[in-house]
mmCIF file of C-alpha atoms in Angstrom:
data_model
loop_
_atom_site.group_PDB
_atom_site.id
_atom_site.type_symbol
_atom_site.label_atom_id
_atom_site.label_comp_id
_atom_site.label_asym_id
_atom_site.label_seq_id
_atom_site.Cartn_x
_atom_site.Cartn_y
_atom_site.Cartn_z
ATOM 1 C CA MET A 167 119.091 99.503 85.408
ATOM 2 C CA SER A 168 116.864 96.496 86.205
ATOM 3 C CA GLN A 169 113.417 96.529 84.566
ATOM 4 C CA ILE A 170 111.907 94.630 87.515
ATOM 5 C CA LEU A 171 109.483 96.869 89.376
ATOM 6 C CA ARG A 172 110.222 95.461 92.816
ATOM 7 C CA GLN A 173 113.162 93.170 93.495
ATOM 8 C CA HIS A 174 113.144 90.677 96.334
ATOM 9 C CA ALA A 175 115.130 91.739 99.411
ATOM 10 C CA GLU A 176 117.931 89.244 98.741
ATOM 11 C CA GLN A 177 118.355 90.715 95.234
ATOM 12 C CA LEU A 178 118.050 94.388 96.165
ATOM 13 C CA PHE A 179 120.478 94.075 99.087
ATOM 14 C CA ALA A 180 122.682 91.324 97.632
ATOM 15 C CA GLN A 181 125.879 93.335 98.180
ATOM 16 C CA GLU A 182 125.076 93.947 101.854
ATOM 17 C CA LEU A 183 124.265 90.263 102.426
ATOM 18 C CA GLU A 184 127.513 89.239 100.687
ATOM 19 C CA GLU A 185 129.603 91.645 102.784
ATOM 20 C CA LEU A 186 127.927 90.441 105.958
ATOM 21 C CA LYS A 187 128.725 86.816 105.024
ATOM 22 C CA LYS A 188 132.402 87.691 104.474
ATOM 23 C CA GLN A 189 132.692 89.502 107.820
ATOM 24 C CA ASP A 190 130.498 87.058 109.784
ATOM 25 C CA SER A 191 132.650 85.075 112.230
ATOM 26 C CA GLU A 192 129.839 84.039 114.611
ATOM 27 C CA LYS A 193 128.316 80.552 114.753
ATOM 28 C CA ARG A 194 125.512 80.009 112.224
ATOM 29 C CA PRO A 195 122.599 77.650 112.871
ATOM 30 C CA VAL A 196 122.263 74.843 110.303
ATOM 31 C CA ASN A 197 121.144 76.114 106.879
ATOM 32 C CA TRP A 198 121.323 79.789 107.921
ATOM 33 C CA VAL A 199 123.250 82.012 105.511
ATOM 34 C CA LEU A 200 124.145 84.439 108.334
ATOM 35 C CA SER A 201 124.598 84.150 112.083
ATOM 36 C CA PRO A 202 121.782 85.521 114.290
ATOM 37 C CA GLN A 203 123.998 88.505 115.207
ATOM 38 C CA ALA A 204 124.621 89.290 111.522
ATOM 39 C CA VAL A 205 120.898 89.007 110.698
ATOM 40 C CA VAL A 206 120.185 91.665 113.341
ATOM 41 C CA THR A 207 122.935 93.868 111.875
ATOM 42 C CA TYR A 208 121.361 93.407 108.423
ATOM 43 C CA LEU A 209 117.986 94.521 109.817
ATOM 44 C CA MET A 210 119.170 97.385 112.022
ATOM 45 C CA GLY A 211 122.114 98.579 109.932
ATOM 46 C CA GLY A 212 125.634 99.402 111.076
ATOM 47 C CA LYS A 213 129.280 99.656 110.066
ATOM 48 C CA LEU A 214 131.229 96.429 109.505
ATOM 49 C CA LYS A 215 134.875 95.890 110.508
ATOM 50 C CA ASN A 216 136.040 96.680 106.967
ATOM 51 C CA GLY A 217 134.129 100.005 107.019
ATOM 52 C CA PHE A 218 131.247 98.796 104.823
ATOM 53 C CA GLU A 219 127.940 100.482 105.746
ATOM 54 C CA VAL A 220 124.837 98.283 106.080
ATOM 55 C CA SER A 221 121.635 100.286 105.645
ATOM 56 C CA PRO A 222 118.896 99.956 108.289
ATOM 57 C CA LYS A 223 115.810 98.040 107.110
ATOM 58 C CA TYR A 224 113.940 98.498 110.406
ATOM 59 C CA ILE A 225 114.122 101.741 112.378
ATOM 60 C CA GLY A 226 112.991 101.099 115.917
ATOM 61 C CA ASN A 227 113.763 99.029 118.996
ATOM 62 C CA ARG A 228 116.758 96.739 118.375
ATOM 63 C CA ARG A 229 115.601 94.376 121.113
ATOM 64 C CA LEU A 230 112.462 93.516 119.130
ATOM 65 C CA MET A 231 114.613 92.349 116.207
ATOM 66 C CA GLU A 232 116.861 90.351 118.537
ATOM 67 C CA ILE A 233 113.807 88.601 120.008
ATOM 68 C CA ALA A 234 112.443 87.892 116.505
ATOM 69 C CA VAL A 235 115.745 86.420 115.295
ATOM 70 C CA ALA A 236 116.267 84.411 118.506
ATOM 71 C CA THR A 237 112.770 82.904 118.067
ATOM 72 C CA LEU A 238 113.724 81.598 114.615
ATOM 73 C CA THR A 239 116.639 79.654 116.161
ATOM 74 C CA THR A 240 114.162 77.676 118.296
ATOM 75 C CA ASP A 241 111.361 75.236 117.448
ATOM 76 C CA ARG A 242 108.718 77.967 117.796
ATOM 77 C CA ALA A 243 107.368 79.969 114.885
ATOM 78 C CA LEU A 244 107.316 83.783 114.836
ATOM 79 C CA LEU A 245 104.187 85.947 114.674
ATOM 80 C CA LEU A 246 104.704 89.633 113.822
ATOM 81 C CA TYR A 247 101.661 91.491 115.110
ATOM 82 C CA GLY A 248 100.594 95.127 114.998
ATOM 83 C CA LEU A 249 98.680 97.920 113.340
ATOM 84 C CA PRO A 250 98.580 98.198 109.533
ATOM 85 C CA GLY A 251 101.671 99.943 108.186
ATOM 86 C CA THR A 252 104.050 99.009 111.031
ATOM 87 C CA ALA A 253 106.437 97.169 108.631
ATOM 88 C CA LYS A 254 105.355 93.605 109.505
ATOM 89 C CA SER A 255 105.630 92.313 105.924
ATOM 90 C CA TRP A 256 108.811 94.341 105.368
ATOM 91 C CA VAL A 257 110.473 92.850 108.466
ATOM 92 C CA SER A 258 109.209 89.357 107.562
ATOM 93 C CA GLU A 259 110.760 89.618 104.089
ATOM 94 C CA HIS A 260 114.120 90.839 105.378
ATOM 95 C CA LEU A 261 114.225 88.228 108.146
ATOM 96 C CA ALA A 262 113.706 85.486 105.544
ATOM 97 C CA ALA A 263 116.364 87.046 103.291
ATOM 98 C CA GLY A 264 118.868 87.296 106.151
ATOM 99 C CA VAL A 265 118.209 83.808 107.530
ATOM 100 C CA SER A 266 117.608 81.738 104.371
ATOM 101 C CA GLY A 267 118.797 84.005 101.566
ATOM 102 C CA ASP A 268 115.315 83.465 100.099
ATOM 103 C CA SER A 269 112.220 85.535 100.889
ATOM 104 C CA THR A 270 110.038 84.076 98.114
ATOM 105 C CA LEU A 271 108.441 81.141 99.967
ATOM 106 C CA ILE A 272 105.300 83.085 100.783
ATOM 107 C CA ILE A 273 101.569 82.407 101.165
ATOM 108 C CA GLN A 274 99.235 85.411 101.076
ATOM 109 C CA GLY A 275 96.405 84.857 103.535
ATOM 110 C CA THR A 276 92.881 85.703 102.395
ATOM 111 C CA ALA A 277 89.372 84.462 103.123
ATOM 112 C CA GLY A 278 89.818 82.223 100.064
ATOM 113 C CA THR A 279 93.115 80.616 101.151
ATOM 114 C CA SER A 280 92.497 76.869 101.150
ATOM 115 C CA GLU A 281 94.075 73.966 102.991
ATOM 116 C CA GLU A 282 95.764 72.947 99.706
ATOM 117 C CA SER A 283 97.519 76.350 99.608
ATOM 118 C CA VAL A 284 99.171 75.608 102.957
ATOM 119 C CA ARG A 285 99.823 71.848 102.830
ATOM 120 C CA TYR A 286 100.002 70.586 99.237
ATOM 121 C CA GLY A 287 97.881 70.318 96.103
ATOM 122 C CA TRP A 288 97.566 68.051 93.083
ATOM 123 C CA ASN A 289 98.168 68.315 89.355
ATOM 124 C CA TYR A 290 94.719 67.004 88.464
ATOM 125 C CA ALA A 291 95.623 66.013 84.898
ATOM 126 C CA ARG A 292 98.359 63.721 86.239
ATOM 127 C CA LEU A 293 96.191 62.615 89.145
ATOM 128 C CA ILE A 294 93.473 61.408 86.750
ATOM 129 C CA ALA A 295 95.980 59.803 84.360
ATOM 130 C CA GLN A 296 98.308 58.157 86.897
ATOM 131 C CA GLY A 297 96.519 58.239 90.226
ATOM 132 C CA PRO A 298 98.171 59.716 93.343
ATOM 133 C CA THR A 299 101.939 59.787 92.749
ATOM 134 C CA GLU A 300 104.769 62.027 93.923
ATOM 135 C CA GLU A 301 104.944 63.471 90.398
ATOM 136 C CA ALA A 302 101.308 64.562 90.641
ATOM 137 C CA LEU A 303 101.931 66.337 93.955
ATOM 138 C CA VAL A 304 102.071 70.160 93.814
ATOM 139 C CA GLU A 305 104.359 71.554 96.513
ATOM 140 C CA THR A 306 103.363 74.658 98.459
ATOM 141 C CA PRO A 307 105.897 77.222 99.739
ATOM 142 C CA VAL A 308 105.581 75.613 103.194
ATOM 143 C CA MET A 309 106.419 72.155 101.852
ATOM 144 C CA ARG A 310 109.409 73.516 99.896
ATOM 145 C CA ALA A 311 110.643 75.373 102.983
ATOM 146 C CA MET A 312 110.412 72.163 105.028
ATOM 147 C CA LYS A 313 112.396 70.201 102.422
ATOM 148 C CA ASP A 314 115.080 72.877 101.963
ATOM 149 C CA GLY A 315 115.419 74.028 105.590
ATOM 150 C CA LYS A 316 114.259 77.577 104.847
ATOM 151 C CA ILE A 317 111.824 80.167 106.189
ATOM 152 C CA ALA A 318 108.205 80.076 104.980
ATOM 153 C CA ARG A 319 106.189 83.299 105.225
ATOM 154 C CA LEU A 320 102.458 83.503 105.942
ATOM 155 C CA GLU A 321 101.012 86.972 105.365
ATOM 156 C CA GLU A 322 97.808 88.095 107.162
ATOM 157 C CA LEU A 323 97.339 84.859 109.122
ATOM 158 C CA THR A 324 94.096 86.026 110.764
ATOM 159 C CA ARG A 325 92.459 86.526 107.353
ATOM 160 C CA ILE A 326 92.691 82.765 106.769
ATOM 161 C CA GLY A 327 89.752 80.663 107.967
ATOM 162 C CA ALA A 328 90.223 78.976 111.368
ATOM 163 C CA ASP A 329 89.986 75.441 109.921
ATOM 164 C CA VAL A 330 92.777 76.221 107.429
ATOM 165 C CA GLN A 331 94.899 77.930 110.109
ATOM 166 C CA ASP A 332 94.817 74.751 112.163
ATOM 167 C CA THR A 333 96.453 72.733 109.372
ATOM 168 C CA LEU A 334 99.645 74.449 110.604
ATOM 169 C CA ILE A 335 99.499 72.791 114.024
ATOM 170 C CA THR A 336 101.052 69.471 112.954
ATOM 171 C CA ILE A 337 103.656 71.268 110.840
ATOM 172 C CA LEU A 338 104.679 73.571 113.702
ATOM 173 C CA SER A 339 104.572 71.022 116.528
ATOM 174 C CA GLU A 340 105.686 67.764 114.867
ATOM 175 C CA LYS A 341 107.775 69.425 112.107
ATOM 176 C CA THR A 342 106.202 66.996 109.677
ATOM 177 C CA LEU A 343 103.642 67.172 106.890
ATOM 178 C CA PRO A 344 101.698 63.926 106.379
ATOM 179 C CA VAL A 345 100.639 62.969 102.829
ATOM 180 C CA PRO A 346 98.167 60.146 103.551
ATOM 181 C CA GLU A 347 97.281 59.640 99.868
ATOM 182 C CA LEU A 348 100.861 58.453 99.264
ATOM 183 C CA ASN A 349 101.338 56.865 102.687
ATOM 184 C CA MET A 350 104.322 59.163 103.292
ATOM 185 C CA GLU A 351 105.329 62.317 105.117
ATOM 186 C CA VAL A 352 107.640 65.277 104.546
ATOM 187 C CA GLN A 353 109.906 65.900 107.529
ATOM 188 C CA ALA A 354 111.311 69.391 108.059
ATOM 189 C CA VAL A 355 115.032 69.899 107.570
ATOM 190 C CA LYS A 356 116.967 71.981 110.127
ATOM 191 C CA GLY A 357 116.630 75.673 109.347
ATOM 192 C CA PHE A 358 112.906 75.429 108.612
ATOM 193 C CA ASN A 359 110.575 77.806 110.420
ATOM 194 C CA VAL A 360 107.523 79.967 109.775
ATOM 195 C CA ILE A 361 107.106 83.736 110.027
ATOM 196 C CA ALA A 362 103.474 84.851 110.088
ATOM 197 C CA THR A 363 102.071 88.372 110.159
ATOM 198 C CA ALA A 364 98.740 89.512 111.580
ATOM 199 C CA ASN A 365 96.981 92.837 111.717
ATOM 200 C CA ASN A 366 95.348 93.822 115.003
ATOM 201 C CA ARG A 367 92.655 95.696 113.038
ATOM 202 C CA ASP A 368 91.516 92.216 111.929
ATOM 203 C CA LYS A 369 91.001 91.100 115.530
ATOM 204 C CA GLY A 370 87.848 89.014 115.631
ATOM 205 C CA VAL A 371 87.882 88.161 111.903
ATOM 206 C CA ASN A 372 89.466 84.730 112.401
ATOM 207 C CA GLU A 373 90.906 84.408 115.886
ATOM 208 C CA LEU A 374 93.860 82.051 116.263
ATOM 209 C CA SER A 375 93.021 78.918 118.234
ATOM 210 C CA SER A 376 94.791 78.564 121.574
ATOM 211 C CA ALA A 377 96.592 75.474 120.189
ATOM 212 C CA LEU A 378 98.015 77.506 117.317
ATOM 213 C CA LYS A 379 98.859 80.523 119.500
ATOM 214 C CA ARG A 380 101.009 78.291 121.721
ATOM 215 C CA ARG A 381 103.194 77.428 118.746
ATOM 216 C CA PHE A 382 104.063 81.048 117.999
ATOM 217 C CA ASN A 383 106.219 83.583 119.776
ATOM 218 C CA THR A 384 104.546 86.962 119.201
ATOM 219 C CA VAL A 385 106.512 90.152 118.587
ATOM 220 C CA VAL A 386 104.373 93.297 118.504
ATOM 221 C CA LEU A 387 105.714 95.920 116.102
ATOM 222 C CA PRO A 388 104.678 99.358 117.373
ATOM 223 C CA LEU A 389 104.223 102.633 115.554
ATOM 224 C CA PRO A 390 107.407 104.778 115.550
ATOM 225 C CA ASP A 391 108.079 106.285 118.998
ATOM 226 C CA SER A 392 109.138 109.749 117.902
ATOM 227 C CA ILE A 393 108.356 112.067 115.014
ATOM 228 C CA GLU A 394 112.062 112.125 114.056
ATOM 229 C CA GLU A 395 112.098 108.336 113.809
ATOM 230 C CA GLU A 396 109.005 108.340 111.602
ATOM 231 C CA ILE A 397 110.388 111.118 109.383
ATOM 232 C CA ASP A 398 113.589 109.087 108.928
ATOM 233 C CA ILE A 399 111.591 105.981 107.908
ATOM 234 C CA VAL A 400 109.530 107.954 105.370
ATOM 235 C CA ARG A 401 112.620 109.707 103.968
ATOM 236 C CA ARG A 402 114.540 106.462 103.458
ATOM 237 C CA ARG A 403 111.644 104.602 101.829
ATOM 238 C CA VAL A 404 110.818 107.536 99.531
ATOM 239 C CA GLU A 405 114.465 107.782 98.436
ATOM 240 C CA SER A 406 114.400 104.072 97.605
ATOM 241 C CA PHE A 407 111.140 104.484 95.632
ATOM 242 C CA GLU A 408 112.523 107.460 93.710
ATOM 243 C CA LYS A 409 115.634 105.513 92.748
ATOM 244 C CA VAL A 410 113.744 102.412 91.569
ATOM 245 C CA MET A 411 111.109 104.389 89.637
ATOM 246 C CA GLU A 412 113.738 106.758 88.154
ATOM 247 C CA MET A 413 111.536 109.767 88.927
ATOM 248 C CA PRO A 414 112.388 112.975 87.040
ATOM 249 C CA ALA A 415 111.799 114.999 90.197
ATOM 250 C CA GLU A 416 113.882 116.551 92.934
ATOM 251 C CA PRO A 417 114.031 114.647 96.232
ATOM 252 C CA PRO A 418 111.258 115.935 98.523
ATOM 253 C CA ALA A 419 112.302 118.628 100.964
ATOM 254 C CA LEU A 420 112.510 117.378 104.532
ATOM 255 C CA GLN A 421 110.024 120.118 105.449
ATOM 256 C CA GLU A 422 107.305 118.477 103.304
ATOM 257 C CA ILE A 423 107.929 115.050 104.826
ATOM 258 C CA ARG A 424 107.812 116.595 108.305
ATOM 259 C CA ARG A 425 104.435 118.224 107.575
ATOM 260 C CA ILE A 426 102.913 114.973 106.275
ATOM 261 C CA VAL A 427 104.191 112.996 109.269
ATOM 262 C CA THR A 428 102.960 115.727 111.656
ATOM 263 C CA ILE A 429 99.442 115.640 110.153
ATOM 264 C CA PHE A 430 99.307 111.847 110.374
ATOM 265 C CA ARG A 431 100.665 111.682 113.946
ATOM 266 C CA GLU A 432 98.283 114.378 115.194
ATOM 267 C CA LEU A 433 95.195 112.834 113.612
ATOM 268 C CA ARG A 434 96.284 109.366 114.736
ATOM 269 C CA GLY A 435 96.877 110.478 118.313
ATOM 270 C CA GLY A 436 93.899 112.813 118.661
ATOM 271 C CA VAL A 437 96.019 115.742 119.872
ATOM 272 C CA THR A 438 98.442 118.278 118.379
ATOM 273 C CA LEU A 439 102.157 117.649 118.881
ATOM 274 C CA ASP A 440 102.379 120.447 121.472
ATOM 275 C CA GLY A 441 99.576 118.748 123.433
ATOM 276 C CA LYS A 442 97.441 121.918 123.521
ATOM 277 C CA THR A 443 94.580 121.025 121.147
ATOM 278 C CA LYS A 444 92.486 117.877 121.153
ATOM 279 C CA ILE A 445 91.482 116.552 117.722
ATOM 280 C CA LYS A 446 88.841 114.103 116.534
ATOM 281 C CA VAL A 447 90.351 110.881 115.172
ATOM 282 C CA PRO A 448 89.375 109.643 111.678
ATOM 283 C CA SER A 449 88.416 106.030 110.965
ATOM 284 C CA GLY A 450 91.612 105.162 109.025
ATOM 285 C CA THR A 451 94.916 104.025 110.541
ATOM 286 C CA LEU A 452 97.096 106.795 109.011
ATOM 287 C CA SER A 453 100.145 104.569 109.276
ATOM 288 C CA THR A 454 103.743 105.286 108.335
ATOM 289 C CA ALA A 455 103.200 103.220 105.178
ATOM 290 C CA GLU A 456 100.382 105.572 104.153
ATOM 291 C CA ALA A 457 102.610 108.610 104.803
ATOM 292 C CA ILE A 458 105.205 107.058 102.471
ATOM 293 C CA SER A 459 102.496 106.542 99.850
ATOM 294 C CA VAL A 460 101.367 110.186 100.119
ATOM 295 C CA VAL A 461 104.899 111.493 99.546
ATOM 296 C CA ASN A 462 105.459 109.053 96.653
ATOM 297 C CA SER A 463 102.214 110.232 95.014
ATOM 298 C CA GLY A 464 103.302 113.833 95.499
ATOM 299 C CA LEU A 465 106.629 113.056 93.817
ATOM 300 C CA SER A 466 104.800 111.608 90.836
ATOM 301 C CA MET A 467 102.539 114.659 90.571
ATOM 302 C CA ALA A 468 105.534 117.003 90.759
ATOM 303 C CA ALA A 469 107.507 114.983 88.209
ATOM 304 C CA TYR A 470 104.838 114.640 85.531
ATOM 305 C CA PHE A 471 102.356 117.456 86.182
ATOM 306 C CA GLY A 472 104.524 120.064 87.899
ATOM 307 C CA ASN A 473 107.996 121.563 87.681
ATOM 308 C CA GLY A 474 109.751 118.613 89.336
ATOM 309 C CA GLN A 475 109.804 120.243 92.771
ATOM 310 C CA ILE A 476 107.259 118.831 95.234
ATOM 311 C CA LYS A 477 104.779 121.396 96.557
ATOM 312 C CA ALA A 478 101.723 121.408 98.839
ATOM 313 C CA ALA A 479 99.378 121.224 95.827
ATOM 314 C CA ASP A 480 101.059 117.959 94.742
ATOM 315 C CA LEU A 481 100.399 116.389 98.153
ATOM 316 C CA ALA A 482 96.900 117.674 98.956
ATOM 317 C CA ALA A 483 94.827 115.070 97.057
ATOM 318 C CA SER A 484 96.775 112.153 98.533
ATOM 319 C CA ILE A 485 96.526 113.559 102.066
ATOM 320 C CA ILE A 486 92.748 113.924 101.741
ATOM 321 C CA GLY A 487 92.467 110.441 100.205
ATOM 322 C CA SER A 488 94.360 108.911 103.123
ATOM 323 C CA VAL A 489 92.397 110.757 105.826
ATOM 324 C CA ILE A 490 88.869 110.520 104.388
ATOM 325 C CA LYS A 491 87.911 106.844 104.276
ATOM 326 C CA ASP A 492 84.359 107.459 105.484
ATOM 327 C CA PRO A 493 82.933 110.226 103.232
ATOM 328 C CA VAL A 494 80.670 111.592 105.973
ATOM 329 C CA GLN A 495 82.376 111.143 109.355
ATOM 330 C CA ASP A 496 85.988 111.553 108.195
ATOM 331 C CA LYS A 497 85.159 114.583 106.052
ATOM 332 C CA LEU A 498 83.919 116.450 109.138
ATOM 333 C CA VAL A 499 87.008 115.383 111.122
ATOM 334 C CA TRP A 500 89.289 116.603 108.339
ATOM 335 C CA GLN A 501 87.518 119.953 107.875
ATOM 336 C CA GLU A 502 87.683 120.655 111.598
ATOM 337 C CA TYR A 503 91.403 119.771 111.698
ATOM 338 C CA LEU A 504 92.048 121.964 108.662
ATOM 339 C CA GLU A 505 90.337 125.019 110.201
ATOM 340 C CA THR A 506 91.461 124.677 113.830
ATOM 341 C CA VAL A 507 95.006 123.293 113.431
ATOM 342 C CA VAL A 508 96.359 123.790 109.903
ATOM 343 C CA LYS A 509 94.975 127.293 109.197
ATOM 344 C CA PRO A 510 96.526 129.054 112.248
ATOM 345 C CA ARG A 511 100.036 127.756 111.441
ATOM 346 C CA ASN A 512 101.780 130.616 109.634
ATOM 347 C CA ASP A 513 104.122 128.481 107.545
ATOM 348 C CA TRP A 514 101.328 126.047 106.565
ATOM 349 C CA SER A 515 99.222 128.496 104.531
ATOM 350 C CA ASP A 516 100.115 126.766 101.234
ATOM 351 C CA ILE A 517 98.983 123.353 102.425
ATOM 352 C CA TYR A 518 95.824 124.862 103.948
ATOM 353 C CA ARG A 519 94.884 126.538 100.653
ATOM 354 C CA ALA A 520 95.689 123.455 98.558
ATOM 355 C CA CYS A 521 93.580 121.173 100.762
ATOM 356 C CA ARG A 522 90.723 123.684 101.091
ATOM 357 C CA ASP A 523 90.542 124.170 97.309
ATOM 358 C CA LEU A 524 90.113 120.411 96.842
#
C-alpha cells in the first residue's frame, strides 16, 4: 500500500487513464493524452467497449463537463466558478489529468501570490554571480505548461491581487510570456491552456478585470440537484477516504450519510425537505465537501474511540462544528433547528440527544 497520503489524480486513476487510452479511437488534439470524448468519459464514468468500468469523478450535469472540455480545445482559458465545496478544484485536477496526464502544474492563489509566482522568478545567488541568464531563471508552473503544451491550474483566482491577475492577459491572449531581462520570450506549445477556479463567496475581494474575464469561458458548478445525487457523492468520496487511510472501521451506513446530507440541505435551503417548515440559515456554506468531512471525522471517531461502527455520537461534534461558524448567531439557528426539526423526527432521537448533550 502506498505511504503517500494523497496521490495525484493521474497516479490514483492510472489504470483508468491507461484503459481509456487503449480504447480511445477518437481524434486527439495536439499534446492531449486522451480525446475530448474520452476525457468526458473519464470525468463522468462509464463502461468501455471491453467492459472496463470507469468510475465517475464528477456526479452532475454531463453537459457542463462537455462545455469545460470543449473550452480547453480552443484558445480560451477555463474558469470554474461556484460556491465553496462544489468540486471546482477536484474537477480542475481531473481535467488536467485527463488532458495532459499531469495535474501538478498548479499555483495556489492567495493575497500573497506575487507576479513572480505566475510569470517567472530568479535564483538570486546565480543572478548576483552571473547576471540575468537562462540558468538563473526560475520557471513557474505556467511557464513549464507553456513549454510542454500542458494544462496549468490556478486555484482561487479572485484571491490574487488584481495587478497580479492581469499578468495573465498577455499569456492568455498572445500565448507568449516575455522575459525582457533576457530579451527573449517563451511561446506556448499546442496543448497549453489554463484552468482557473474562483469562489463566488469571494465576490468583491479581487474582481476580475473585464479584459481578463474576456479571456475565460466560465462554467458554473452548482450544488447537487437532488438529495440522492449528493448522498452518492458523499458515499463515494468517503469510501475513497476510508480505503486510503486504511480505517479500522465499518463503512458508514447509508442511513447516517442520508441524515447528514438532509441536515446540510435543509439548513442550506432554509426549509425542510418536505417544504412544510421554514428554517433560519446559518452563516456557513454547508457544502457537500463539508458533509464529506463530517462523515470522515465520524469514521475516525468510531474507529479509534468507539466500536468501529459509526453512530450519532461520533458525528455530533463535527456536525455542530460545521454549522456553528458564528458562535452567537449560528448557535441560535442550530438550537432552533434541533428543537423544531430534529427532535420531532422519531428515528432521529439518537442524533438529537448526541447533539443536545454537546
